[in-house]
Short mmCIF file of C-alpha atoms in Angstrom, two decimals:
data_model
loop_
_atom_site.label_atom_id
_atom_site.label_comp_id
_atom_site.label_asym_id
_atom_site.label_seq_id
_atom_site.Cartn_x
_atom_site.Cartn_y
_atom_site.Cartn_z
CA UNK A 1 25.97 72.07 -89.96
CA UNK A 2 27.77 68.79 -90.54
CA UNK A 3 29.25 67.61 -93.82
CA UNK A 4 31.66 65.07 -95.21
CA UNK A 5 34.91 65.99 -96.92
CA UNK A 6 37.55 64.03 -98.71
CA UNK A 7 40.38 65.26 -96.49
CA UNK A 8 43.34 63.38 -97.94
CA UNK A 9 44.31 60.33 -99.93
CA UNK A 10 41.64 57.65 -99.35
CA UNK A 11 40.38 59.56 -96.31
CA UNK A 12 37.03 61.18 -95.55
CA UNK A 13 36.20 63.17 -92.45
CA UNK A 14 33.08 64.61 -90.85
CA UNK A 15 33.29 68.38 -90.31
CA UNK A 16 31.02 70.48 -88.12
CA UNK A 17 30.79 74.26 -88.42
CA UNK A 18 28.19 77.05 -88.23
CA UNK A 19 25.60 77.19 -91.01
CA UNK A 20 26.35 79.73 -93.73
CA UNK A 21 24.12 82.79 -94.13
CA UNK A 22 21.36 82.54 -96.70
CA UNK A 23 21.69 85.05 -99.54
CA UNK A 24 19.04 86.26 -101.99
CA UNK A 25 18.03 83.70 -104.61
CA UNK A 26 19.14 80.74 -102.48
CA UNK A 27 17.41 78.19 -100.28
CA UNK A 28 18.54 76.15 -97.31
CA UNK A 29 17.74 72.46 -97.78
CA UNK A 30 17.47 69.98 -94.93
CA UNK A 31 18.99 66.93 -96.61
CA UNK A 32 16.82 63.83 -96.43
CA UNK A 33 18.73 61.38 -98.65
CA UNK A 34 21.97 61.28 -100.61
CA UNK A 35 22.87 58.49 -102.99
CA UNK A 36 26.34 56.97 -102.77
CA UNK A 37 27.56 57.32 -106.35
CA UNK A 38 30.38 55.33 -107.92
CA UNK A 39 31.98 58.60 -109.00
CA UNK A 40 32.33 59.63 -105.33
CA UNK A 41 33.74 56.29 -104.20
CA UNK A 42 36.07 56.17 -107.23
CA UNK A 43 37.29 59.69 -106.47
CA UNK A 44 38.18 58.74 -102.89
CA UNK A 45 39.78 55.46 -104.00
CA UNK A 46 41.89 57.22 -106.66
CA UNK A 47 43.29 59.64 -104.03
CA UNK A 48 44.00 62.34 -106.61
CA UNK A 49 42.58 65.37 -104.77
CA UNK A 50 42.46 68.26 -104.58
CA UNK A 51 42.12 68.11 -100.80
CA UNK A 52 40.03 68.98 -98.91
CA UNK A 53 36.98 68.62 -101.15
CA UNK A 54 33.30 68.17 -100.41
CA UNK A 55 31.54 65.40 -102.29
CA UNK A 56 28.06 64.01 -102.92
CA UNK A 57 25.57 64.93 -105.63
CA UNK A 58 22.44 62.74 -105.49
CA UNK A 59 20.42 64.82 -103.02
CA UNK A 60 16.79 65.09 -101.97
CA UNK A 61 15.42 67.14 -99.11
CA UNK A 62 13.06 69.81 -97.85
CA UNK A 63 13.44 73.59 -98.02
CA UNK A 64 13.96 74.77 -94.43
CA UNK A 65 14.61 78.45 -95.21
CA UNK A 66 14.10 80.37 -98.43
CA UNK A 67 15.15 83.59 -100.11
CA UNK A 68 13.66 82.45 -103.42
CA UNK A 69 10.10 83.69 -103.98
CA UNK A 70 8.81 80.53 -105.66
CA UNK A 71 10.23 77.99 -103.16
CA UNK A 72 8.51 78.33 -99.79
CA UNK A 73 9.64 76.55 -96.65
CA UNK A 74 8.42 72.95 -96.72
CA UNK A 75 8.91 72.45 -100.47
CA UNK A 76 10.30 68.99 -101.21
CA UNK A 77 13.15 69.19 -103.71
CA UNK A 78 16.13 67.62 -105.43
CA UNK A 79 19.31 69.64 -105.67
CA UNK A 80 22.10 69.64 -108.24
CA UNK A 81 25.17 70.06 -106.04
CA UNK A 82 28.68 68.69 -105.49
CA UNK A 83 28.63 68.95 -101.69
CA UNK A 84 25.64 66.78 -100.86
CA UNK A 85 26.98 64.60 -98.03
CA UNK A 86 25.68 67.00 -95.41
CA UNK A 87 22.78 67.51 -93.06
CA UNK A 88 21.91 70.81 -94.76
CA UNK A 89 22.91 72.74 -97.87
CA UNK A 90 22.62 76.29 -99.15
CA UNK A 91 21.74 76.03 -102.84
CA UNK A 92 21.07 78.60 -105.59
CA UNK A 93 17.49 78.52 -106.91
CA UNK A 94 18.63 77.49 -110.38
CA UNK A 95 20.04 74.23 -108.96
CA UNK A 96 16.78 73.17 -107.29
CA UNK A 97 13.91 71.15 -108.78
CA UNK A 98 10.64 70.98 -106.80
CA UNK A 99 9.18 67.49 -106.54
CA UNK A 100 5.79 66.24 -107.59
CA UNK A 101 3.66 65.68 -104.45
CA UNK A 102 3.55 61.91 -105.12
CA UNK A 103 7.33 61.55 -105.36
CA UNK A 104 8.95 59.98 -102.31
CA UNK A 105 12.16 61.62 -101.03
CA UNK A 106 14.00 58.28 -101.20
CA UNK A 107 13.04 57.88 -104.86
CA UNK A 108 13.87 61.53 -105.52
CA UNK A 109 17.52 60.92 -104.60
CA UNK A 110 17.63 58.85 -107.82
CA UNK A 111 16.94 61.94 -109.97
CA UNK A 112 20.60 62.51 -110.87
CA UNK A 113 21.44 58.93 -111.93
CA UNK A 114 18.12 58.73 -113.78
CA UNK A 115 18.99 61.96 -115.62
CA UNK A 116 22.31 60.38 -116.63
CA UNK A 117 20.50 57.34 -118.03
CA UNK A 118 17.95 59.45 -119.90
CA UNK A 119 20.76 61.58 -121.35
CA UNK A 120 22.63 58.48 -122.48
CA UNK A 121 19.57 56.90 -124.09
CA UNK A 122 18.74 60.18 -125.85
CA UNK A 123 22.21 60.17 -127.46
CA UNK A 124 21.36 56.91 -129.22
CA UNK A 125 19.46 56.76 -132.50
CA UNK A 126 17.16 53.83 -131.71
CA UNK A 127 14.28 54.76 -134.02
CA UNK A 128 15.06 52.00 -136.54
CA UNK A 129 16.77 49.49 -134.25
CA UNK A 130 14.66 46.33 -133.81
CA UNK A 131 16.60 44.94 -130.83
CA UNK A 132 18.76 46.32 -128.06
CA UNK A 133 21.25 44.31 -126.04
CA UNK A 134 21.80 45.73 -122.58
CA UNK A 135 24.96 44.48 -120.90
CA UNK A 136 24.85 44.72 -117.13
CA UNK A 137 21.94 44.46 -114.74
CA UNK A 138 23.33 46.66 -112.01
CA UNK A 139 21.66 49.80 -110.76
CA UNK A 140 22.25 51.92 -113.88
CA UNK A 141 21.53 48.98 -116.19
CA UNK A 142 18.15 48.44 -114.55
CA UNK A 143 17.32 52.14 -114.81
CA UNK A 144 18.29 52.00 -118.49
CA UNK A 145 16.08 48.95 -119.03
CA UNK A 146 13.14 50.74 -117.43
CA UNK A 147 13.61 53.81 -119.64
CA UNK A 148 13.94 51.69 -122.80
CA UNK A 149 10.77 49.75 -121.94
CA UNK A 150 8.89 52.98 -121.14
CA UNK A 151 9.89 54.38 -124.54
CA UNK A 152 8.73 51.25 -126.34
#
């Protein structure tokens, strides 16, 4: 398997090694897409370590091997991980969410940032607020706008 590590201050490196064994309650995911999150780029830019450290957490892919009864091979999933910049991952079942059949794997890689936006909006008490001012029309701002519009 191949994966990316932050190997030193402001340095990332591609590592190749044998795939780990699959243990009970885990699945092997062939990674399809990984979002490049600001938290990953900020971590590398800050050069604080610890080193080496695997990074990447906005992952979608397909189960290629399974030791979890309810996730057969071929299941399209998103994974909650911290080592997502890889061509494959071994992930515990409780960190996997199967995808709806209509969900594209590219779109699915947005599940983690979308969850952050939903969590942030849910922290606000907007029930009696007639207007909302959204500052910033970047990626997260646009996701926030979409959620606010969807919620009326």
